[in-house]
PDB file of C-alpha atoms in Angstrom:
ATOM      1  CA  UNK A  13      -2.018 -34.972   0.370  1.00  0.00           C
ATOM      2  CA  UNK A  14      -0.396 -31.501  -1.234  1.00  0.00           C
ATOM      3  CA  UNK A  15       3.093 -30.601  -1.531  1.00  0.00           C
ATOM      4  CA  UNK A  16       3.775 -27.126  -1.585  1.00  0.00           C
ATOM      5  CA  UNK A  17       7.245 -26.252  -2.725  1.00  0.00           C
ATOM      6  CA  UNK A  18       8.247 -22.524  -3.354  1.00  0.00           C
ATOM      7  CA  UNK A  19      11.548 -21.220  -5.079  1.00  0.00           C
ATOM      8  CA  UNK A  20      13.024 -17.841  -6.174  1.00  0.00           C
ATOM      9  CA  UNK A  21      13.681 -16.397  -3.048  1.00  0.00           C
ATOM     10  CA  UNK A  22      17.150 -14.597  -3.216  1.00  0.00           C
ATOM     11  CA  UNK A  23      18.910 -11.125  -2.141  1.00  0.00           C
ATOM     12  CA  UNK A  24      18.213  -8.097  -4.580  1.00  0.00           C
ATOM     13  CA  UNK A  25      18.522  -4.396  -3.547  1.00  0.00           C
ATOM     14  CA  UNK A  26      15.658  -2.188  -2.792  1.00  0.00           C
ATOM     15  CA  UNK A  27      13.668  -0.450  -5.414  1.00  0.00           C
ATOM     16  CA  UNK A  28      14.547  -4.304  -7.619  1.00  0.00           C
ATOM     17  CA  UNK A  29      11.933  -7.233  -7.876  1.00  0.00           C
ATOM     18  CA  UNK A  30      11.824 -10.811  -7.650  1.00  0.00           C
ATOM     19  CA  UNK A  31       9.544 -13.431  -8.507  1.00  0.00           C
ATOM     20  CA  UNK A  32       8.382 -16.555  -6.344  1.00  0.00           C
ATOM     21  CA  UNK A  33       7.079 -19.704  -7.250  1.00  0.00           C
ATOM     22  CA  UNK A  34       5.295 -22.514  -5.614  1.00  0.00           C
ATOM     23  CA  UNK A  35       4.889 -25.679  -7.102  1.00  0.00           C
ATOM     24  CA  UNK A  36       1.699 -27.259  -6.430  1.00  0.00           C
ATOM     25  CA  UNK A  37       1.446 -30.870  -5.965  1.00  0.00           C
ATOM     26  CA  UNK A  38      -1.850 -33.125  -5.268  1.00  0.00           C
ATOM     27  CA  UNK A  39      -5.397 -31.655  -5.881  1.00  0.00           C
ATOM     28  CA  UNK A  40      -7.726 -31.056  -2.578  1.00  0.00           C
ATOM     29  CA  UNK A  41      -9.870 -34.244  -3.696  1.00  0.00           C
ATOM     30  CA  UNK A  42     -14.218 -33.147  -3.603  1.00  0.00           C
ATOM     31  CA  UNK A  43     -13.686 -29.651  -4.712  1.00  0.00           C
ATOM     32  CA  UNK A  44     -12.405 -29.840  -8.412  1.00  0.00           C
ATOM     33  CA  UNK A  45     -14.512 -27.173  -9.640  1.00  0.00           C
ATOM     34  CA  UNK A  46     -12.026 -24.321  -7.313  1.00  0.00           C
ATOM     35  CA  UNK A  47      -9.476 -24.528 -10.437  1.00  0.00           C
ATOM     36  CA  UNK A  48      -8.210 -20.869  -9.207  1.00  0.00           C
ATOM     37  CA  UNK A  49      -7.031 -23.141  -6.123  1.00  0.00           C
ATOM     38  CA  UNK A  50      -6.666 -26.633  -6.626  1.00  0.00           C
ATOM     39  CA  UNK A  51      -9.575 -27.553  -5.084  1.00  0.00           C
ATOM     40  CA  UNK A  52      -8.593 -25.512  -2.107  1.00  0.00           C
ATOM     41  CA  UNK A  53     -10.556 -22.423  -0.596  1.00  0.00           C
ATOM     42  CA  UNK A  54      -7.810 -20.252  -1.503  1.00  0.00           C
ATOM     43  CA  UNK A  55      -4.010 -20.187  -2.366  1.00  0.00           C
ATOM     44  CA  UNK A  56      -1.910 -17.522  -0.600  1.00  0.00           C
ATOM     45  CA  UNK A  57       1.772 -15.984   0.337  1.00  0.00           C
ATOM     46  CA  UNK A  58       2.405 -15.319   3.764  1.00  0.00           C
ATOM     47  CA  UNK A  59       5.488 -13.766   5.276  1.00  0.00           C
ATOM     48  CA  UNK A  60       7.327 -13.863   8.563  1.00  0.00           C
ATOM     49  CA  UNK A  61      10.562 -11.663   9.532  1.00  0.00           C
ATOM     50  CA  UNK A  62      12.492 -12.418  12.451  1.00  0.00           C
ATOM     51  CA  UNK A  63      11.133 -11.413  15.813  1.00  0.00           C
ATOM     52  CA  UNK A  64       8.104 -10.665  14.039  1.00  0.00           C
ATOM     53  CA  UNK A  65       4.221 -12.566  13.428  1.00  0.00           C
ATOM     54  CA  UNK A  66       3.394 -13.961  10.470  1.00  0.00           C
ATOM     55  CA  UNK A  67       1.892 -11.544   8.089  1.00  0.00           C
ATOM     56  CA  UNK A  68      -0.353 -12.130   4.848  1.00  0.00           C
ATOM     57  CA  UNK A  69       0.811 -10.855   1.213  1.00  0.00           C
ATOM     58  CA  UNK A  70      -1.490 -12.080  -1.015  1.00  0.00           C
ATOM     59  CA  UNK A  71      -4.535 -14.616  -1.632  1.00  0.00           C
ATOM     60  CA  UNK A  72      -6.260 -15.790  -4.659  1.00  0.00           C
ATOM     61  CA  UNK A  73      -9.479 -16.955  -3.353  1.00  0.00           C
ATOM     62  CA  UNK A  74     -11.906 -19.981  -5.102  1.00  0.00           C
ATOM     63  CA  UNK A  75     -13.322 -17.904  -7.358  1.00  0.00           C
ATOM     64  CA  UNK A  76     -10.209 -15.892  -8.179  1.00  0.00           C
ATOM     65  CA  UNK A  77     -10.776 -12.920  -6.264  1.00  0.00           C
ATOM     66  CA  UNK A  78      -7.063 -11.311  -5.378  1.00  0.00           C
ATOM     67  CA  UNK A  79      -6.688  -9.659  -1.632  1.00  0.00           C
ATOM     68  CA  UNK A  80      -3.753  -7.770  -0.679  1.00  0.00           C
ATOM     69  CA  UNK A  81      -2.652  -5.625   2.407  1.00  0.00           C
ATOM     70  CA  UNK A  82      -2.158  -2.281   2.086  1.00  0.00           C
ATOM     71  CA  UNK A  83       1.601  -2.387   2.397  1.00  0.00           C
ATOM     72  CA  UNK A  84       2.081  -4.573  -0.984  1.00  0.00           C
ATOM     73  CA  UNK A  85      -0.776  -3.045  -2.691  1.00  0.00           C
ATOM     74  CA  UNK A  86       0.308  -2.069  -6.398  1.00  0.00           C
ATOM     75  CA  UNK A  87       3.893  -3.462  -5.493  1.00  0.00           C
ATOM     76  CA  UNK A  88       2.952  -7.220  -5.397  1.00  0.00           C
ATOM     77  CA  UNK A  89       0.898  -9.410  -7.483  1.00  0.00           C
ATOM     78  CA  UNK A  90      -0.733 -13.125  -7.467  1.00  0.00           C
ATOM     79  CA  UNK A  91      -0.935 -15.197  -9.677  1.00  0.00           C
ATOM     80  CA  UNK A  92      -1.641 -18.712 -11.389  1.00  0.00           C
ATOM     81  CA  UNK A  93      -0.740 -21.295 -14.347  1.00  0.00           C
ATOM     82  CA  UNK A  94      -2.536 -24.445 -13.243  1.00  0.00           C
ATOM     83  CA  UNK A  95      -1.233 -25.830 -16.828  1.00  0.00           C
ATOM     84  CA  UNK A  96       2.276 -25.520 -15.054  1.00  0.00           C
ATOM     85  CA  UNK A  97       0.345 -26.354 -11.291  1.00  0.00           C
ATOM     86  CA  UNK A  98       2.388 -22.836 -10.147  1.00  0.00           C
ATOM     87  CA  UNK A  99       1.343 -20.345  -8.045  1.00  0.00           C
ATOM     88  CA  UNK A 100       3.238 -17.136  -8.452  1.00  0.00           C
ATOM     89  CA  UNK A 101       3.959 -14.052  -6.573  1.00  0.00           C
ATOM     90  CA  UNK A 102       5.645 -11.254  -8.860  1.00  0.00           C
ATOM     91  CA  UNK A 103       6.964  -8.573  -6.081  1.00  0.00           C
ATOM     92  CA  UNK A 104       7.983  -5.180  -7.673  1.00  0.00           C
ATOM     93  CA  UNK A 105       9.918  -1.838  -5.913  1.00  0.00           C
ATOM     94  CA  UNK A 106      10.888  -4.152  -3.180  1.00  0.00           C
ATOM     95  CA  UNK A 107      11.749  -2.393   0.284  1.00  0.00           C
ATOM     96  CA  UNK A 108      14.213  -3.406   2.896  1.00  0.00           C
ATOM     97  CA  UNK A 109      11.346  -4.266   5.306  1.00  0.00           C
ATOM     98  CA  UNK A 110       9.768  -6.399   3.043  1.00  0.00           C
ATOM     99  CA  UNK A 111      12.851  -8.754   3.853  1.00  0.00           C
ATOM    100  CA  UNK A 112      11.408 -12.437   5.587  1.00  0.00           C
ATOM    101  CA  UNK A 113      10.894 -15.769   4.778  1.00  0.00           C
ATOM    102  CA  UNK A 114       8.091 -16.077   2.439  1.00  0.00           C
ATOM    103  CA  UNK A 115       5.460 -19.219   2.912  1.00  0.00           C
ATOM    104  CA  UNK A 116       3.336 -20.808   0.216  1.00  0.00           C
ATOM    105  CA  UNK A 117      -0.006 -21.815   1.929  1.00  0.00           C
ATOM    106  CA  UNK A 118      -2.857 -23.564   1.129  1.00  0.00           C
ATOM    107  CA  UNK A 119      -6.730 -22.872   2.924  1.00  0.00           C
ATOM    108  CA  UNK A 120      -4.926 -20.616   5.289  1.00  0.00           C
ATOM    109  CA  UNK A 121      -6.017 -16.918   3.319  1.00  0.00           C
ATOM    110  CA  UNK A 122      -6.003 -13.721   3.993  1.00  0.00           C
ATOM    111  CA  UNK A 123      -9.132 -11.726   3.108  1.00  0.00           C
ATOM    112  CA  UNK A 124      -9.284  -7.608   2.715  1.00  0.00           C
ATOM    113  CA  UNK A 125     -11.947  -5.528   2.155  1.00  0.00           C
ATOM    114  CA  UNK A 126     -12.764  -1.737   3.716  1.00  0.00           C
ATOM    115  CA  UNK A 127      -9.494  -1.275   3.964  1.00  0.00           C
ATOM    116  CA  UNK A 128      -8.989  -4.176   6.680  1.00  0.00           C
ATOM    117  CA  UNK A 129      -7.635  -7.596   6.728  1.00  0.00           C
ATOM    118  CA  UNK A 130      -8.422 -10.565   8.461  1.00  0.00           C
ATOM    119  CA  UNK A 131      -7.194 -14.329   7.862  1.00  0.00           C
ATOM    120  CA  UNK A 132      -9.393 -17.309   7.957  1.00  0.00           C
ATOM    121  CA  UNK A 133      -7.953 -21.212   8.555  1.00  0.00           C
ATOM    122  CA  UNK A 134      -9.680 -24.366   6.795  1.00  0.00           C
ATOM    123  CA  UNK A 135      -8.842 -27.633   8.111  1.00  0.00           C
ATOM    124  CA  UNK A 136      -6.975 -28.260   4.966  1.00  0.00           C
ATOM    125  CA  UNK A 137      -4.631 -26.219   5.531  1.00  0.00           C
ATOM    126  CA  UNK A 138      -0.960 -26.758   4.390  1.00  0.00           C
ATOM    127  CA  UNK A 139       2.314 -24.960   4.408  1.00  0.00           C
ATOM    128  CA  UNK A 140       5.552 -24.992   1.871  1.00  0.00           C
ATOM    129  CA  UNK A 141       8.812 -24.939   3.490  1.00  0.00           C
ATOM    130  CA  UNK A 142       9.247 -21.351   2.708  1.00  0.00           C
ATOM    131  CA  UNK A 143      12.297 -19.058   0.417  1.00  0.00           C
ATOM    132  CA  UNK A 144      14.140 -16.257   1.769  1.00  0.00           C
ATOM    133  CA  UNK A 145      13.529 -13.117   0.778  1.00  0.00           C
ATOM    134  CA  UNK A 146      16.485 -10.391   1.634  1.00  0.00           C
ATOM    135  CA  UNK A 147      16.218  -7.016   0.417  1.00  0.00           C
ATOM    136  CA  UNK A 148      19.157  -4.158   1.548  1.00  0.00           C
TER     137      UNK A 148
END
């Protein structure tokens, strides 16, 4: 059973950066050769502001391919230290609407290509409890 816990959420002006973290606990058993993902089809960062859906950020996928949206494209970045069994998300010239609470998820990815994104949902699937993001 994973644990996803994130951290570094916070309030920082726009134009500033933060970076989150999600600590990664318990390895999708069957599937130890996904060591981008801890066993898991992918690792990714979704967001949700109020009044609004839930939006992906980021995914690394099993064999550490990186999607992004075209709104965090070259602002946002992915990435992993399974020594440390973190998942990062390093989120540069932050903007005001970027503000929501940002989710840790596990087999629940978003996948771009041509421009377009979709999101695809394993029965693995697992959330963290989320960090607050704030940017004025």
């Amino acid at each position: 059973h994973v644990q996803l816990v994130e951290s570094g959420g916070g309030s920082v002006q726009a134009g500033g950066s933060l970076r989150l973290s999600c600590t990664v606990s318990g390895y999708r058993p069957g599937r130890y050769d996904y060591v981008y993902t801890y066993g898991f089809y992918c690792m990714a960062w979704f967001r949700q502001a109020p009044g609004k859906g839930r939006e992906g950020v980021a995914t690394i996928d099993r064999d550490g391919t990186l999607h992004y949206p075209e709104s965090v494209k070259g602002r946002f970045t992915i990435g992993n230290d399974a020594a440390k069994n973190t998942l990062y998300l390093q989120m540069n010239s932050l903007r005001v609407d970027d503000t929501a609470m940002y989710y840790c998820v596990a087999d629940y990815c978003l996948y771009c290509g041509g421009g377009q994104c979709g999101t695809r949902e394993y029965d693995d699937k697992a959330w963290g409890q989320g960090t607050q993001v704030t940017v004025s």
